[in-house]
Each structure stands twice: as C-alpha cells, then as structure tokens.
Amino acid sequence: MMTALYILVLLLAPFFFIGLINRVKALWAGRRGAPLLQTAYDLGKMLRKGEVLSHTTSFIFPLSPALQLAAVLCAALLVPLPGQPALISFPGDFILFAYTLGLAKFMLVLAAMDTGSSFEGMGASREVTFSTIVEPAFFMLLGSLALLTGQTSFTAIFALLNYSAGYSILVKSLCAISLFIMLLVEGCRVPVDDPNTHLELTMIHEVMILDYSGPDLAFLTYAAAFKMVLLGTLLANLFVPFNVAPLSGLLLTLAVWALLAVGIGLVEALTARVRMSHVPQFIFLMTAMAVTTFAVALFFLRGGA
Amino acid sequence: MPQALVGIAIFFLGGLVSPLAGARWKGPLFALGAGLAQVFILPAVLRVLWEGHPLTLAVDFSFPIGLAVFRMDPLAAFFALIISIGGLLTALYSLGYMKMYRESGYSLSTYYLGMGLLIAAMLLVVLVQNALLFMIVWEIMSLASFFLVSFEHHKEEVRRAGVYYLVSMQVGAAFLMTAFAWASTRTGSLDFASFSQVLGGQDLSAAGLFLLFLTGFGVKAGLLPLHTWLPLAHPAAPTGVSAIMSGVMIKTGIYGILRILLIGGVPHLLLAYLVFGLSLLTGIFGVINAIAQHDLKKLLAYHSIENIGIIGSGLGLGMLGLAYGQNTIALFGFLGGLLHVLNHFIFKSLLFYGAGVIYLKTHTREIDRLGGLIHELPVTAVLFLIGSLAISGLPVFNGFISEFAIFAGLARSLTLGSVSLNVAILCGLAGLAFIGALALLCFTKVFSICFLGTPRVPHPEPLTEAAFSMVAPMLVLTVMILGIGLFAPLVLPLLTHVLGQFVPGLGGAEFAGLLALYRRLSLAIAALGGFSLFFLGLRWFLLRGKAVTRFKTWDCGYQEGSSRFSYTASSFAAPFMQLVALVVPQELHVQPPQGLFPREAHYASHSHDLLEIMLIRPVNAFLGRFLGLFTWIQSGRTQQYILYGLIFLVLLIIWIMGFS
Amino acid sequence: MSAILIVLFGTTILYIFAASRIEAFIKTLALQGLLLFLLILIDLHEINWWNIALLGLETLVIKTIVIPYFLLAVIRRNEIGREVAPNVSQLYALQIASVIFTFGFIVAFWAARTGTVAQPLYFGISISVIIASLFLIVHRKRIITHILCYMMLENGIFLLSLSVANEMPLLINLGVLLDLFVGIYLFVIFFDLIHAMYDGNNIDVLTELKD
C-alpha cells in the first residue's frame, strides 16, 4: 500500500518540481509566474497532438524518447526512498543506475544528431563532454559512501548511513554539494545551461530536443524532469534517516524536494550562465568535491571510529 | 584432443589449397574448411568448459623440442572457442568483402593462405605447453599476420605499417625468448608445468621474470607504452584481417599473461598493483586518442587498446584479490576480465565488419566524408548501432555485463580496509567510469556522423545494402551480444571451471551468489525492456488517428541549408579535445578565410600519439645514430660477407680443438 | 671401403678447384651425389628403412640426376662456358685448397683422438668440404658458380650429419632439402629476372643493390 503511494508521489513529483522552480524564479523577478502545474497542462496538450518529423531523420528519432523514458523509469526502480527500500536492489546497483541513465543519454544524443542540424550537434557534443566529467565524480561519490558504510547497494548504503557521528555529517554535506552540482548539470540548469532559451550560448539540452513535437516531446520533457527528481531523491536519502515510519518518510522527502526546488530556483535567479569555456571548470568542482569526500571518508575510517 | 588438432589442421589446409583453387573458389573453400573445422574443435572445447577436465596429448619431437605436451584446460578451451568462432566468421565475411579485391586484380591466395596459417597458429598457441614450440607457433602467428597486414603492399603507408608491426612483434618476441630462456635454464626443462618453481614465490627473480613476460605479451596485447603498432596495423590491413587481429589475436597476449599467472600462482602484491594501474592508464589513453581520430579503422584500433585496458584492469583486480586472499574479489575481477575478452571479440568484430561494409560501399574511411548512411544501409546501421551500444557498456548489451563485474568487484574491495588498496580502488572506479563516459562520447560521435544526418560528401550513385555473406556474421554476433546481455545468468556457468582455475578453492556457494546477483540484474534489465515496449506501445496508441507529417529540420530560418552545415566529427569532439589538449597533441593546418568575400579556406587537423612521440621516436633515433657508426661493415659485396663467415668458421674450429 | 669413397669425395673438391669449365663442375656434383648414395648403402645397418628411402631419394634421385640435369639444361640454353678469371689466380687457389685439406685432416685426427665422433674421417673431410666451398664462393665471380658451390656446401653438411650421429635425424634431412630448395629458387630468380638486367659474369655489379 505504502509502496503504491510512494510510486504515485514519485510519478507526480516532476510536475511540481519544475513548477516550483519556475515559480521561485518568477517571484524573484517580480512576476507572478505560471501556475504550479503548468508543466502538467503542457504535457497533456502535447500528448493530444500529432507530430511533425524531419525528412532527415530515420527510425531512431521517434524511438528515442520512449526508450529514454523507459531507461529513466528503470533507473527509478533502483532508488530507495526514506522508509521504503528500492523495488530492485542488489550489490552494485548504483552501477546499473549510472549506466541506465547513460543509455538514456546515448539515445538522446543519437536522436539529436539524427536531424542533421548543427544546432543539435552542438548541444550533443557539449552534453557528452560534460558527462565525461560528471560520471567519474559520481562513481567516486558512491565509492565514498560505500567506503563509509561497507555496503554497495543504494538501499543498504542509505540504511546504514549513520547520521549522528560528527564526521558522517561532514561527508554527507560534501556529498550533497556534489550531488547538487550534478543535478544542475544533468537537469541543465543555470549556471550550466539555460532551460529557457536555445541561443548558441546555452545550447546544451534544450537545443537537442528542438525538432521534437507531440507525444515524443512530452515523453522527453517528463523524462528530463523525472531524472532531476531521482537525483533529488538521492539527496533526500542522504539527510532523511532511513528507519523512519513510511508516512513521515514520505512527508520529509516531499519537504526535501520542495527545498531543493526552491534552492535550484534561487540559484537560477541569482546566478548567470557561466561562460561556455568555464563550464568544465565548474563541473570539475564536483570532481574535486568527490575526491575530497573520499579522502575524508578514508581518513576518518582509518583514524576514527 | 586429437580431434581438436585435426580441426586445426583443417583450418590450415583450407588456406593451403587456395593457391590451387580458381579465383572464385578460394573463398568458399576456405569458408568450408573453417566450418568443417568447427565440427572437430567445438565439441572438445565445450566439453572441457562444461566438465572442467583438461584434455592432453603428448608428442615426442626430436632433439630441440623434446617432449611437447598439448593441453586444453578450461582457459585454453575458452580462448580456443573465441579463436575458432572468430576464424569462421571472418571466413564468411571475407566471401563478400574480398570480392572487391578480387575484381581489382589482387590474388587472394596470400590472403587465405595467411589466414589459414594465422588461425591454426593461434589455436596452437593456446594449446602448447612447451616453451620452444610455443615460440615457434608464436612467431608463425606474427609472421602470418604480417603478411596479411601487408596485403595491399603497393601502397606506401601499408608497407610502412607492416614493417612497423613486424619490428614491434620481434621486439616482443625477444622479451619472450629471454624470459623463456631464463626460466628453462633455471629449471632445466622446456615444459610450462616446470616453470612454477621459478615463477611462484615472492622473490625478486620471480617478479623480474613476470615483468619480462608481461612486456613480451604486452606488446602483442597492446598495453601502454607498447601499443603504437596497433593504430598503424589495423587500418592498413583488409577488414577481415583487422577484425581477426583486433578481436582475436591481441587476446593471445592476454592469454599469455593469464597462463603465466596460472603457472606462477598467487602473484606478488606490487605486480598486481602494476598490472591494475597500467591497464587503467592503457584504457584511458586508448579512448582519449580514439576520440581524436577521424579514420574509422584507426579509431576502432584505439578502442581495442582501451578495451585491452579494461580487460587488464579486471585481471589486475583479480590479481589484487588473490594477493589479499579475498576469493570473492578475485572472482569478480577475473570474471570481468575474461568475460570482457569474449565480449570485446564479439562487438569489436561486429564493428569492424560494419566499418568494412562502409569502406566497401563508400570507398572512404574518413568519417567526415560520410553521413546519412542509415537510409541507404539500414541493416548495417542497426547492427553497427548495436555494436556501438555494446562497446559503450550500456545495459541490455553484453559490454555492461563484464564491466559490471569489474565495478562490483571494485566496490566490494572498499570494505577491506587497506589504505593503498582504497586509493587504487578510487582510481579504478573513477578511471573506469571515465573510460565508459568517453566510450559513449566516441561512439555517439562515430555512429551519428557516419549514419545519421545527411551525406557530407554526396554519393555519385545510390548505395545498396551489403551482401548476405557479410551481413550474416554480423547478425550472428548481434545475437550473441543480446544473448549475453539479456541472459547473463545462463551464460556465466560456462565460465565456472575457467574461473576455478584462477581462484583456488572457489566454492559453489560463491559462484551461486554471483549467479543470484546477475539474476537480479537481469530482472532490472528485463524491466527496462518491458518499459520500452510499454512506452513504444503508448506512443503508437497516442498517435493513432493523429497527423504525422514530414518537413525539413528546424533551421532557425536559414533559407539555404546544406549538409556542409551539419556537425563534423572534429567539431563534435572539439570541446573534449580542448580539455585533454596536453595528452593528445594536435597538428593543425589552417588557412583562414581572408578579406570581405573570402573565396577559399582550409582546415585540416591531425592528432599524434603522445607516447609514440615521447618514447618510441627518440629511441629509434638513438638506435639509428648508434648503428649508423657500423655501416662500413656492409659493403654490398656478398663475397665479403661469406669471407667473414669463413674466417669465423675456421677460428671457431681451431678454438674448439685447441681450448676445449 | 667407406674410407676410399670418402677420400674420393675429397678429391673431387680438388678437381673442382682445378677445373674452370662449368659443365665439369656440374658433373662433379653429380658424382658427389652418387658417392654419398654409396656411402649410405654401406652404412645400411645403422639407419631405419624410412630414413633410407628418404635419403636414397635425396641423394640418388635429386642430387645425382635431377639437379645436375636441370642445371645442365639451363647452362646449355644460356650458353655459359667457362669461369671468368678470378682475382687470385688459379695457382694460388689450388695451394689454398691443399691447405684446407690439411686442415681437414688435422681435424679428423683430433676427432679420432678425443673420441667424440662416430666416424672421424667423415668429420674431417666434411669440414674441409664446407670450408672449401665457402672459400670458393669468395674466390669465384660468376653467380652460377656460387650456386654450385652452395650445392657442394650442402653435400658437405650432409656428410657431416652422417658422421656425427648414428641415426640421421629427420630435422637435418629436412634442413638440407630446404636449403636445396632455396638454392634452386634463388637460381631461378637470377636467371630469369636479374640476368635480364645484369650480366651474370661479374658479381661486383650487384653492389648496386646495397641500400
């Protein structure tokens, strides 16, 4: 029963998440902003429409969004929520998580290149370049968590993460910062990319889906938002203890998501897009954090309790 | 065991008859021989893999070799399986591919003779247990592949690549001969089993011997810094040869290292770290250079180097597990490494076959001149896509299964508590993740530039799909990719006995735990498949009755679009190349547009292999200068040389008579 | 009995040093082949029948009949007659030949004394044949002569293997056949390809091939 509730909440969260981010940005800019569920209305509209496909594209183009959505949902099967273990869990499942998201990225890039447009090629090229920096850092982060807890699956790690010892808070904070940066990169938010425009300066994710329309675009938008919610869930797991009652776990998770959305909104409102050649440096921050996290975990594990 | 030898002989004979056969019959005869050989080899191989008892045959050769033992233990059976199937698939592929050469007037006798010799020699390499006989068949393998690489010897770059390859192989063979000589003089016997006295143990001489073997076999496998021949030899050879070399032959180097490991027993800790670290560096270096390439086959060659790095890191992890006495970690490491040997053979052969089809149809290997091939070569495109997905290690395909094993093993080792090990594991995790992300970059680039979009250089006439004889091997490989990717728990038990050789005391419980893990992994992957079908169905349902129209790609209002605007491979890779500019030196020839209405502009880039520039060329230059001091000995007169020999002979006889 | 054949064999070497006609050289080679065959027959009891068949084929058929016939045909077709005047005159060459023979006998005596070989006389003569043929290659200038000296070298090695071991390892047989094969192969190359461009009389021209 609780599981079904959790799944429902998880599936509905992306709409609110994006809605909240946009609301925060609008409010900060002095506007009233779109309704919270605007994304849901947009998606509903798109699902009812037909499609326009390009002459240049092949069968890969229409297949890609469905495959991406499937991959992202499959990754969700592996992620636990506070108070609710993951639906499928085994030692090393974080590897499948990362590579399934990688599969989604592969399909996205292929579809983008399929159109033969140089805009989409530009976005694709930058997207894969940034992922080369993000992936190792993500694995290092999870390595630190595995080192700390001695377990290698998401559910087991979060179940054992001791939140009362002093150094564990330090490790978790460092982890959280890195995951936040990863969220910004994977969700294509300022300062990495501007989700509102697709000018040359901000051509990463938005530009890859330029040619999509109708149900395909709906799938893609939802998949992207869902991916952000997934990473947000990992963050929630870091801070909300695992052994709480399911209902309070759910409420705490919602609170963390809301806080995260507000945080992202504020970052988007307050910072400007970093110059394209400086974006890798920004992402390297995540790598540096990850190495630091590992070093801290190693140090405390060897010296402390 | 004798049946397997008969099978090997049939492979060889298939090649031997080709000079006698008519031009159109050489191919089919060789393919027939290859197929017939499978009937003899495969049952023996499968029996050994399934039951675990080695097959032995001892033959007494006269003086120098002595008693030679041919043994097929599970490790040898595993490699023999790969070699044999690889030979069959290449024979089938060559039926269609070599037609191009036959029609241009080449004689295919050399090709098939060399191929038969190569496959027979490779099979013998994994079977013999006698040092001298091993060196003989190793050299035969190197020479046969040299002749195959130099098939188009009227082209200068092919000649140079062939000679470079030959010299590299001889350097490796020199290390091997030194190592074997050292070992056999210490033990007094040429048999491998006797070498365990000198290779086992933790003393310095065992480590030195291991390093010699590692260097010798590493040249063949393509480990850093001895890899420089790979990117030259693979593009120069015809595609069938590249596929066999990349998919099968470099694995004999890995086989050699594994055999030495088996003979030596538990390795020294520092050696395990060395293999692990070197393989990681190899993987990273290989894939970074692959991204910089714009020649399709050279790119695939660098990817082979990368995958050898992945295999080596699996083996290194296994060695670390053995050194620390942790059976589970050793199990994961060796499983990952060995399975990746098989997986790499499958998807690399598939990719090379696809590249061969591209070359056959478009007559170019330059990626930047291709594009839009998916519309004209749909079958090849889909198969190449599956190969690309597999090599990037993505789930549903076989590459993920082996990389998962290595990652899982790495993650488990974090629980051991040794600081140096943890640092190594960190580097391993980060390194392998980096390699994975880079492989993704590279293959999205390759596939999308070659097959998607619009043709960058227009074709004079429309292209037709490849012949069935070329598509059939690719289909077989695709089935294998999907089979291992989706049904891993069914395939893994085949490796039980191979792994049991490396991880002593491997209990049924540990292996059962491994299988249970993979079953849950397959469940998740099956869920992925299920979701995909669901969403595809949903899409179809939603679009029923709705208008789906075709229009041109959104182009921001440009009136005159052109395929020249679309992204090229160098542009795709440019952001990344800027990040790693120190590691991959690039040479640019740029003539920028000048004036208000520029007429002509020009841009060419070429990347160099850093290790070749920093390491190989200075050594070569030094050797050239040093040996140049002795050129006076070579006067060009044969009689003078014979005079040298005569004087030596007389002096030798006098010395033997007088001073012995 | 075998000692007579061996010494006869050695004398053929001296004859070759003295003669300057190519045809004489070839016929002497045929005689050497026959002598080797007779020597094998005499040592019959020590070799197994499989080896005898192979050796018989090698000596009687190939060395005595086939190769000399083939060479004579080529000679006559290309109208080659005599050896060109060498650098060192024939007189001195003959003296060096006798020195080589002496050296060979010294080796034979040494081998008999130390007892390491089965047939000391074979050993000594074969060493001198080998050295003599090497010297002859250095001495003479025509390419055809070099090929013939090479065959003589093979005869010497054959004899050496007869002397050293009681049984004849298959490996040495195969090695000798291989060398013969290569010799003929090179010969064909010379006479079909190189002869078209260079005059086969003087080997000095071939220094142009040096890189």
Coordinates of C-alpha atoms in Angstrom, one line a residue, chain B residues 62-64 631 634-643 645-646 649-650 653-654 656-658 660, chain C residues 87 103 106-107 110 127 130-131 134-135 137-141 146 169 171 203-204 206-207 210-211:
Chain B
S62 CA 63.2 -34.9 -31.7
F63 CA 66.1 -33.0 -30.3
P64 CA 65.4 -29.4 -29.8
T631 CA 77.6 0.8 -41.7
Q634 CA 78.0 -3.7 -45.0
S635 CA 79.9 -3.1 -48.3
G636 CA 77.3 -4.7 -50.6
R637 CA 79.6 -7.4 -51.8
T638 CA 78.3 -10.8 -51.0
Q639 CA 81.7 -12.4 -51.2
Q640 CA 83.0 -10.2 -48.4
Y641 CA 80.2 -11.4 -46.2
I642 CA 81.0 -15.0 -47.0
L643 CA 84.6 -14.3 -46.2
G645 CA 81.7 -16.3 -42.3
L646 CA 84.6 -18.4 -43.5
L649 CA 84.2 -20.9 -39.0
V650 CA 87.9 -21.6 -39.2
I653 CA 87.1 -24.9 -35.2
I654 CA 90.6 -24.0 -34.1
I656 CA 87.2 -25.8 -30.2
M657 CA 90.1 -28.1 -31.0
G658 CA 92.6 -26.1 -29.1
S660 CA 88.2 -27.2 -25.1
Chain C
N87 CA 91.2 -12.1 -58.6
F103 CA 93.3 -28.6 -42.0
I106 CA 94.1 -32.3 -38.7
V107 CA 90.5 -32.0 -37.6
W110 CA 91.8 -34.6 -33.4
I127 CA 84.7 -29.8 -42.5
I130 CA 82.5 -26.9 -46.1
I131 CA 85.4 -24.6 -45.8
L134 CA 82.9 -21.2 -48.7
F135 CA 86.3 -20.2 -49.9
I137 CA 82.3 -18.7 -53.2
V138 CA 84.6 -15.9 -52.0
H139 CA 87.0 -16.7 -54.8
R140 CA 84.9 -17.1 -57.9
K141 CA 83.0 -14.4 -59.6
H146 CA 78.2 -19.6 -56.4
P169 CA 67.5 -37.0 -37.5
L171 CA 65.4 -32.5 -39.0
I203 CA 79.1 -10.3 -59.3
D204 CA 80.6 -6.9 -58.5
L206 CA 75.4 -6.5 -57.6
T207 CA 76.8 -4.0 -55.1
K210 CA 73.1 -2.3 -51.4
D211 CA 70.9 0.2 -49.6

